[in-house]
PDB file of C-alpha atoms in Angstrom:
ATOM      1  CA  MET A   1      -9.826  22.811 -39.548  1.00  0.00           C
ATOM      2  CA  ASN A   2      -9.822  26.175 -37.770  1.00  0.00           C
ATOM      3  CA  VAL A   3      -7.174  27.605 -35.428  1.00  0.00           C
ATOM      4  CA  ASN A   4      -9.059  26.576 -32.259  1.00  0.00           C
ATOM      5  CA  GLU A   5      -9.277  22.981 -33.416  1.00  0.00           C
ATOM      6  CA  LEU A   6      -5.573  22.958 -34.258  1.00  0.00           C
ATOM      7  CA  ASN A   7      -4.690  24.320 -30.818  1.00  0.00           C
ATOM      8  CA  HIS A   8      -6.960  21.777 -29.142  1.00  0.00           C
ATOM      9  CA  ASN A   9      -5.400  18.889 -31.058  1.00  0.00           C
ATOM     10  CA  ALA A  10      -1.905  20.155 -30.285  1.00  0.00           C
ATOM     11  CA  MET A  11      -2.696  20.293 -26.559  1.00  0.00           C
ATOM     12  CA  GLY A  12      -4.121  16.777 -26.678  1.00  0.00           C
ATOM     13  CA  LEU A  13      -0.995  15.469 -28.413  1.00  0.00           C
ATOM     14  CA  LYS A  14       1.212  17.247 -25.873  1.00  0.00           C
ATOM     15  CA  ASP A  15      -0.666  15.648 -22.962  1.00  0.00           C
ATOM     16  CA  LEU A  16      -0.415  12.230 -24.601  1.00  0.00           C
ATOM     17  CA  LEU A  17       3.345  12.604 -25.115  1.00  0.00           C
ATOM     18  CA  LYS A  18       3.760  13.618 -21.457  1.00  0.00           C
ATOM     19  CA  LYS A  19       1.868  10.505 -20.362  1.00  0.00           C
ATOM     20  CA  VAL A  20       3.950   8.249 -22.616  1.00  0.00           C
ATOM     21  CA  LYS A  21       7.181   9.798 -21.331  1.00  0.00           C
ATOM     22  CA  LYS A  22       6.089   9.349 -17.708  1.00  0.00           C
ATOM     23  CA  GLU A  23       5.319   5.678 -18.289  1.00  0.00           C
ATOM     24  CA  ALA A  24       8.688   5.239 -20.013  1.00  0.00           C
ATOM     25  CA  ASP A  25      10.430   6.933 -17.087  1.00  0.00           C
ATOM     26  CA  ALA A  26       8.475   4.736 -14.667  1.00  0.00           C
ATOM     27  CA  LEU A  27       9.716   1.610 -16.418  1.00  0.00           C
ATOM     28  CA  LYS A  28      13.278   2.878 -15.956  1.00  0.00           C
ATOM     29  CA  GLY A  29      12.634   3.602 -12.285  1.00  0.00           C
ATOM     30  CA  ASP A  30      12.861   7.364 -12.855  1.00  0.00           C
ATOM     31  CA  ALA A  31       9.267   8.475 -12.252  1.00  0.00           C
ATOM     32  CA  ALA A  32       7.249   8.460  -9.041  1.00  0.00           C
ATOM     33  CA  LYS A  33       3.530   7.812  -8.822  1.00  0.00           C
ATOM     34  CA  ASP A  34       1.056   8.645  -6.060  1.00  0.00           C
ATOM     35  CA  LYS A  35      -2.081   6.550  -5.534  1.00  0.00           C
ATOM     36  CA  LEU A  36      -5.138   6.792  -3.288  1.00  0.00           C
ATOM     37  CA  TYR A  37      -7.723   4.098  -2.584  1.00  0.00           C
ATOM     38  CA  SER A  38     -10.684   4.794  -0.328  1.00  0.00           C
ATOM     39  CA  ASN A  39     -13.955   3.423   1.023  1.00  0.00           C
ATOM     40  CA  ASP A  40     -16.469   4.882   3.475  1.00  0.00           C
ATOM     41  CA  ASN A  41     -19.525   3.870   5.443  1.00  0.00           C
ATOM     42  CA  THR A  42     -22.054   6.209   7.111  1.00  0.00           C
ATOM     43  CA  TYR A  43     -23.888   5.218  10.307  1.00  0.00           C
ATOM     44  CA  PRO A  44     -27.292   6.456  11.568  1.00  0.00           C
ATOM     45  CA  ASP A  45     -25.991   7.906  14.845  1.00  0.00           C
ATOM     46  CA  ALA A  46     -22.789   8.896  16.650  1.00  0.00           C
ATOM     47  CA  ALA A  47     -22.776   5.896  19.004  1.00  0.00           C
ATOM     48  CA  LEU A  48     -22.850   3.352  16.168  1.00  0.00           C
ATOM     49  CA  ALA A  49     -20.241   5.339  14.237  1.00  0.00           C
ATOM     50  CA  ARG A  50     -17.922   5.382  17.259  1.00  0.00           C
ATOM     51  CA  GLU A  51     -18.342   1.640  17.765  1.00  0.00           C
ATOM     52  CA  ALA A  52     -17.576   1.025  14.089  1.00  0.00           C
ATOM     53  CA  PHE A  53     -14.458   3.202  14.323  1.00  0.00           C
ATOM     54  CA  GLU A  54     -13.131   1.248  17.313  1.00  0.00           C
ATOM     55  CA  GLN A  55     -13.694  -2.001  15.431  1.00  0.00           C
ATOM     56  CA  ALA A  56     -11.966  -0.519  12.368  1.00  0.00           C
ATOM     57  CA  LYS A  57      -8.900   0.370  14.453  1.00  0.00           C
ATOM     58  CA  ALA A  58      -8.611  -3.233  15.598  1.00  0.00           C
ATOM     59  CA  LYS A  59      -8.872  -4.433  11.994  1.00  0.00           C
ATOM     60  CA  LEU A  60      -6.316  -1.880  10.824  1.00  0.00           C
ATOM     61  CA  PHE A  61      -3.542  -2.955  13.195  1.00  0.00           C
ATOM     62  CA  ASP A  62      -4.256  -6.711  12.953  1.00  0.00           C
ATOM     63  CA  VAL A  63      -2.216  -7.073   9.766  1.00  0.00           C
ATOM     64  CA  ASN A  64      -2.057 -10.867   9.899  1.00  0.00           C
ATOM     65  CA  ARG A  65      -5.843 -10.957   9.543  1.00  0.00           C
ATOM     66  CA  TRP A  66      -5.664  -9.132   6.208  1.00  0.00           C
ATOM     67  CA  SER A  67      -4.645 -12.427   4.601  1.00  0.00           C
ATOM     68  CA  ALA A  68      -8.165 -13.771   5.228  1.00  0.00           C
ATOM     69  CA  LEU A  69      -9.883 -11.372   2.819  1.00  0.00           C
ATOM     70  CA  PRO A  70     -11.944 -13.325   0.277  1.00  0.00           C
ATOM     71  CA  GLY A  71     -11.089 -13.969  -3.349  1.00  0.00           C
ATOM     72  CA  ILE A  72      -7.735 -13.285  -4.975  1.00  0.00           C
ATOM     73  CA  ASN A  73      -5.681 -11.723  -2.212  1.00  0.00           C
ATOM     74  CA  SER A  74      -2.124 -11.173  -0.994  1.00  0.00           C
ATOM     75  CA  THR A  75      -0.887 -12.705   2.235  1.00  0.00           C
ATOM     76  CA  PHE A  76       0.416 -10.451   5.022  1.00  0.00           C
ATOM     77  CA  ALA A  77       2.533 -11.518   7.994  1.00  0.00           C
ATOM     78  CA  LEU A  78       4.030  -9.454  10.818  1.00  0.00           C
ATOM     79  CA  TYR A  79       7.670  -9.945  11.900  1.00  0.00           C
ATOM     80  CA  ASP A  80      10.097  -8.447  14.377  1.00  0.00           C
ATOM     81  CA  ALA A  81      13.473  -6.960  13.492  1.00  0.00           C
ATOM     82  CA  THR A  82      15.278 -10.312  13.772  1.00  0.00           C
ATOM     83  CA  GLY A  83      12.917 -12.182  11.448  1.00  0.00           C
ATOM     84  CA  ASN A  84      10.620 -13.859  13.970  1.00  0.00           C
ATOM     85  CA  GLN A  85       6.972 -14.055  12.913  1.00  0.00           C
ATOM     86  CA  LEU A  86       4.573 -12.414  15.373  1.00  0.00           C
ATOM     87  CA  ASN A  87       0.959 -13.082  16.282  1.00  0.00           C
ATOM     88  CA  LYS A  88       0.024  -9.606  17.496  1.00  0.00           C
ATOM     89  CA  ALA A  89      -1.173  -6.221  16.300  1.00  0.00           C
ATOM     90  CA  VAL A  90       1.012  -3.374  15.073  1.00  0.00           C
ATOM     91  CA  ASP A  91       1.482  -1.020  18.030  1.00  0.00           C
ATOM     92  CA  ALA A  92       4.760   0.806  17.311  1.00  0.00           C
ATOM     93  CA  PRO A  93       7.265   1.530  14.527  1.00  0.00           C
ATOM     94  CA  GLY A  94       9.982  -1.000  13.770  1.00  0.00           C
ATOM     95  CA  TYR A  95       7.996  -4.085  12.833  1.00  0.00           C
ATOM     96  CA  TYR A  96       8.312  -5.701   9.407  1.00  0.00           C
ATOM     97  CA  ILE A  97       5.537  -7.030   7.190  1.00  0.00           C
ATOM     98  CA  LYS A  98       6.060  -9.744   4.590  1.00  0.00           C
ATOM     99  CA  ILE A  99       3.723  -9.385   1.605  1.00  0.00           C
ATOM    100  CA  GLU A 100       3.298 -12.252  -0.840  1.00  0.00           C
ATOM    101  CA  LEU A 101       1.338 -11.457  -3.978  1.00  0.00           C
ATOM    102  CA  PRO A 102      -0.772 -14.116  -5.710  1.00  0.00           C
ATOM    103  CA  GLY A 103       1.238 -16.165  -8.163  1.00  0.00           C
ATOM    104  CA  PRO A 104       4.929 -17.045  -8.465  1.00  0.00           C
ATOM    105  CA  THR A 105       6.524 -13.741  -7.437  1.00  0.00           C
ATOM    106  CA  PRO A 106       9.292 -12.944  -4.930  1.00  0.00           C
ATOM    107  CA  GLU A 107       8.252 -12.074  -1.389  1.00  0.00           C
ATOM    108  CA  ASN A 108       8.185  -8.359  -0.607  1.00  0.00           C
ATOM    109  CA  TRP A 109       9.064  -6.663   2.667  1.00  0.00           C
ATOM    110  CA  VAL A 110       8.076  -3.360   4.230  1.00  0.00           C
ATOM    111  CA  GLN A 111       8.937  -1.811   7.587  1.00  0.00           C
ATOM    112  CA  VAL A 112       6.518   0.107   9.805  1.00  0.00           C
ATOM    113  CA  THR A 113       7.987   3.603  10.125  1.00  0.00           C
ATOM    114  CA  ASP A 114       5.175   5.493  11.871  1.00  0.00           C
ATOM    115  CA  VAL A 115       2.087   4.746  13.977  1.00  0.00           C
ATOM    116  CA  GLN A 116      -0.522   7.354  14.904  1.00  0.00           C
ATOM    117  CA  VAL A 117      -3.585   6.948  17.127  1.00  0.00           C
ATOM    118  CA  GLN A 118      -5.823   9.940  17.802  1.00  0.00           C
ATOM    119  CA  GLU A 119      -9.403  10.384  18.947  1.00  0.00           C
ATOM    120  CA  ASN A 120     -10.863  10.138  15.438  1.00  0.00           C
ATOM    121  CA  LEU A 121      -7.930   8.801  13.420  1.00  0.00           C
ATOM    122  CA  ALA A 122      -5.635   5.794  13.421  1.00  0.00           C
ATOM    123  CA  GLU A 123      -2.945   4.995  10.866  1.00  0.00           C
ATOM    124  CA  PHE A 124       0.415   3.444  10.230  1.00  0.00           C
ATOM    125  CA  THR A 125       2.949   3.994   7.469  1.00  0.00           C
ATOM    126  CA  VAL A 126       5.280   1.458   5.875  1.00  0.00           C
ATOM    127  CA  ARG A 127       8.229   1.722   3.501  1.00  0.00           C
ATOM    128  CA  PRO A 128       9.939  -0.932   1.349  1.00  0.00           C
ATOM    129  CA  SER A 129      12.805  -2.530   3.241  1.00  0.00           C
ATOM    130  CA  GLU A 130      15.368  -5.270   3.436  1.00  0.00           C
ATOM    131  CA  LYS A 131      14.350  -8.672   4.814  1.00  0.00           C
ATOM    132  CA  PRO A 132      14.715  -8.784   8.622  1.00  0.00           C
ATOM    133  CA  GLN A 133      17.401 -11.230   9.761  1.00  0.00           C
ATOM    134  CA  PRO A 134      19.164 -12.174  13.011  1.00  0.00           C
ATOM    135  CA  GLU A 135      22.436 -10.817  11.601  1.00  0.00           C
ATOM    136  CA  PRO A 136      22.943  -7.848   9.211  1.00  0.00           C
ATOM    137  CA  ALA A 137      23.055  -8.915   5.563  1.00  0.00           C
ATOM    138  CA  ALA A 138      26.182  -8.434   3.478  1.00  0.00           C
ATOM    139  CA  GLU A 139      24.172  -6.569   0.844  1.00  0.00           C
ATOM    140  CA  ASN A 140      21.562  -3.919   1.610  1.00  0.00           C
ATOM    141  CA  VAL A 141      18.985  -5.011  -0.988  1.00  0.00           C
ATOM    142  CA  THR A 142      15.452  -3.659  -0.781  1.00  0.00           C
ATOM    143  CA  GLU A 143      13.240  -6.741  -0.989  1.00  0.00           C
ATOM    144  CA  HIS A 144      10.361  -4.963  -2.691  1.00  0.00           C
ATOM    145  CA  PHE A 145       9.359  -3.896  -6.193  1.00  0.00           C
ATOM    146  CA  PHE A 146       9.310  -0.214  -5.135  1.00  0.00           C
ATOM    147  CA  THR A 147      12.310   1.731  -3.814  1.00  0.00           C
ATOM    148  CA  LYS A 148      12.705   2.857  -0.197  1.00  0.00           C
ATOM    149  CA  ASP A 149      11.462   6.322  -1.198  1.00  0.00           C
ATOM    150  CA  ALA A 150       7.957   4.881  -1.586  1.00  0.00           C
ATOM    151  CA  SER A 151       5.500   4.738   1.290  1.00  0.00           C
ATOM    152  CA  SER A 152       2.032   3.376   2.018  1.00  0.00           C
ATOM    153  CA  THR A 153      -0.172   4.796   4.755  1.00  0.00           C
ATOM    154  CA  PHE A 154      -3.136   2.762   5.944  1.00  0.00           C
ATOM    155  CA  ARG A 155      -5.685   4.956   7.718  1.00  0.00           C
ATOM    156  CA  VAL A 156      -9.124   4.806   9.301  1.00  0.00           C
ATOM    157  CA  GLU A 157     -10.819   8.064  10.230  1.00  0.00           C
ATOM    158  CA  LEU A 158     -14.141   9.096  11.745  1.00  0.00           C
ATOM    159  CA  ASN A 159     -15.697  12.177  10.142  1.00  0.00           C
ATOM    160  CA  GLY A 160     -18.983  12.857  11.927  1.00  0.00           C
ATOM    161  CA  ASN A 161     -20.960   9.649  11.489  1.00  0.00           C
ATOM    162  CA  THR A 162     -18.925   8.539   8.464  1.00  0.00           C
ATOM    163  CA  LEU A 163     -16.118   6.008   8.768  1.00  0.00           C
ATOM    164  CA  VAL A 164     -13.429   6.413   6.078  1.00  0.00           C
ATOM    165  CA  ALA A 165     -10.545   4.079   5.217  1.00  0.00           C
ATOM    166  CA  ASN A 166      -7.666   5.049   2.933  1.00  0.00           C
ATOM    167  CA  GLU A 167      -4.581   3.481   1.443  1.00  0.00           C
ATOM    168  CA  ILE A 168      -2.268   6.334   0.456  1.00  0.00           C
ATOM    169  CA  GLY A 169       0.664   5.440  -1.779  1.00  0.00           C
ATOM    170  CA  LYS A 170       3.421   8.029  -2.226  1.00  0.00           C
ATOM    171  CA  ASN A 171       6.526   8.166  -4.442  1.00  0.00           C
ATOM    172  CA  GLU A 172       5.977   4.744  -5.992  1.00  0.00           C
ATOM    173  CA  VAL A 173       9.166   4.295  -8.020  1.00  0.00           C
ATOM    174  CA  ILE A 174      10.088   0.893  -9.462  1.00  0.00           C
ATOM    175  CA  ASN A 175      13.088  -0.645  -7.719  1.00  0.00           C
ATOM    176  CA  ASN A 176      15.089  -1.666 -10.792  1.00  0.00           C
ATOM    177  CA  GLN A 177      18.216   0.489 -10.647  1.00  0.00           C
ATOM    178  CA  GLY A 178      21.578   0.043  -8.908  1.00  0.00           C
ATOM    179  CA  GLU A 179      22.529  -1.921  -5.800  1.00  0.00           C
ATOM    180  CA  GLU A 180      19.181  -1.419  -4.085  1.00  0.00           C
ATOM    181  CA  ALA A 181      17.495  -3.726  -6.620  1.00  0.00           C
ATOM    182  CA  GLY A 182      20.108  -6.482  -6.303  1.00  0.00           C
ATOM    183  CA  ASN A 183      19.224  -9.294  -8.702  1.00  0.00           C
ATOM    184  CA  ARG A 184      15.508  -8.394  -8.638  1.00  0.00           C
ATOM    185  CA  ALA A 185      15.564  -5.581 -11.222  1.00  0.00           C
ATOM    186  CA  VAL A 186      13.751  -7.456 -13.998  1.00  0.00           C
ATOM    187  CA  ALA A 187      11.310  -9.157 -11.618  1.00  0.00           C
ATOM    188  CA  ASN A 188      10.520  -5.848  -9.916  1.00  0.00           C
ATOM    189  CA  THR A 189       9.747  -4.191 -13.248  1.00  0.00           C
ATOM    190  CA  LEU A 190       7.471  -7.033 -14.306  1.00  0.00           C
ATOM    191  CA  ILE A 191       5.643  -6.997 -10.958  1.00  0.00           C
ATOM    192  CA  ALA A 192       5.230  -3.217 -10.713  1.00  0.00           C
ATOM    193  CA  GLU A 193       4.148  -2.638 -14.310  1.00  0.00           C
ATOM    194  CA  GLY A 194       2.557  -6.030 -14.850  1.00  0.00           C
ATOM    195  CA  GLY A 195       0.795  -7.987 -12.151  1.00  0.00           C
ATOM    196  CA  TRP A 196       0.709  -5.316  -9.442  1.00  0.00           C
ATOM    197  CA  ALA A 197      -0.414  -2.595 -11.845  1.00  0.00           C
ATOM    198  CA  GLY A 198      -3.630  -4.509 -12.468  1.00  0.00           C
ATOM    199  CA  PHE A 199      -4.019  -6.013  -8.995  1.00  0.00           C
ATOM    200  CA  GLN A 200      -3.277  -2.935  -6.866  1.00  0.00           C
ATOM    201  CA  GLY A 201      -6.729  -1.395  -7.170  1.00  0.00           C
ATOM    202  CA  LEU A 202      -8.436  -4.706  -6.381  1.00  0.00           C
ATOM    203  CA  GLN A 203      -6.257  -5.310  -3.320  1.00  0.00           C
ATOM    204  CA  TRP A 204      -6.529  -1.892  -1.683  1.00  0.00           C
ATOM    205  CA  ASN A 205     -10.208  -1.388  -2.584  1.00  0.00           C
ATOM    206  CA  LYS A 206     -10.926  -4.724  -0.932  1.00  0.00           C
ATOM    207  CA  LEU A 207      -8.864  -3.834   2.141  1.00  0.00           C
ATOM    208  CA  THR A 208     -10.411  -0.394   2.620  1.00  0.00           C
ATOM    209  CA  ALA A 209     -13.895  -1.907   2.200  1.00  0.00           C
ATOM    210  CA  TYR A 210     -12.989  -4.437   4.907  1.00  0.00           C
ATOM    211  CA  LEU A 211     -11.798  -1.679   7.243  1.00  0.00           C
ATOM    212  CA  VAL A 212     -15.149   0.142   6.992  1.00  0.00           C
ATOM    213  CA  HIS A 213     -17.079  -3.141   7.412  1.00  0.00           C
ATOM    214  CA  LYS A 214     -18.309  -3.504   3.839  1.00  0.00           C
ATOM    215  CA  GLU A 215     -16.216  -6.654   3.338  1.00  0.00           C
ATOM    216  CA  ASP A 216     -15.783  -9.576   5.737  1.00  0.00           C
ATOM    217  CA  ALA A 217     -12.669 -11.654   6.300  1.00  0.00           C
ATOM    218  CA  GLN A 218     -12.994 -15.399   6.019  1.00  0.00           C
ATOM    219  CA  LYS A 219     -13.082 -17.458   9.233  1.00  0.00           C
TER     220      LYS A 219
END
């Protein structure tokens, strides 16, 4: 084996060790991950593209309707700050969304922290949160498998005649350390590195395809 091959093998081993360490840190809740899921659809003229974008905006903010996506799917429900379920679209920060994954897992909560509507872009951002209740809880436990540092931005954008939908995950750190995790530390680890790790791509690819009209919700 020559020097170049030795150097190449050493670099490969170094990269592998970095990956292993990152996964180990992730399991301990010490490492953040960023994710991006995207779908697009191109239309033959500007008028059809604009119409598709307006329809995509309505789909984006109608979170309750996301539960009707076909196949294995999470359920999504919109709530106000006191825990009342709402039958309306997201139109401002402050709302809460309950997310229930398929299977016997704890419910997960996020809060809408930002809403943006522009001529060719619409999006909202959520962060893991406590469960909304009429009265403040005694313990400030984040009812989600990621910590409050994580965020998800759901976006539809019109680029020329192409409609693009993205789910942008930032700072995805497992919520399994300290008071924030409460008694969910083990469950959060199993969800984040187990079921959700394999299901995440399916869920957000399906949602972004729905937002650009490549996937239909069930009646």
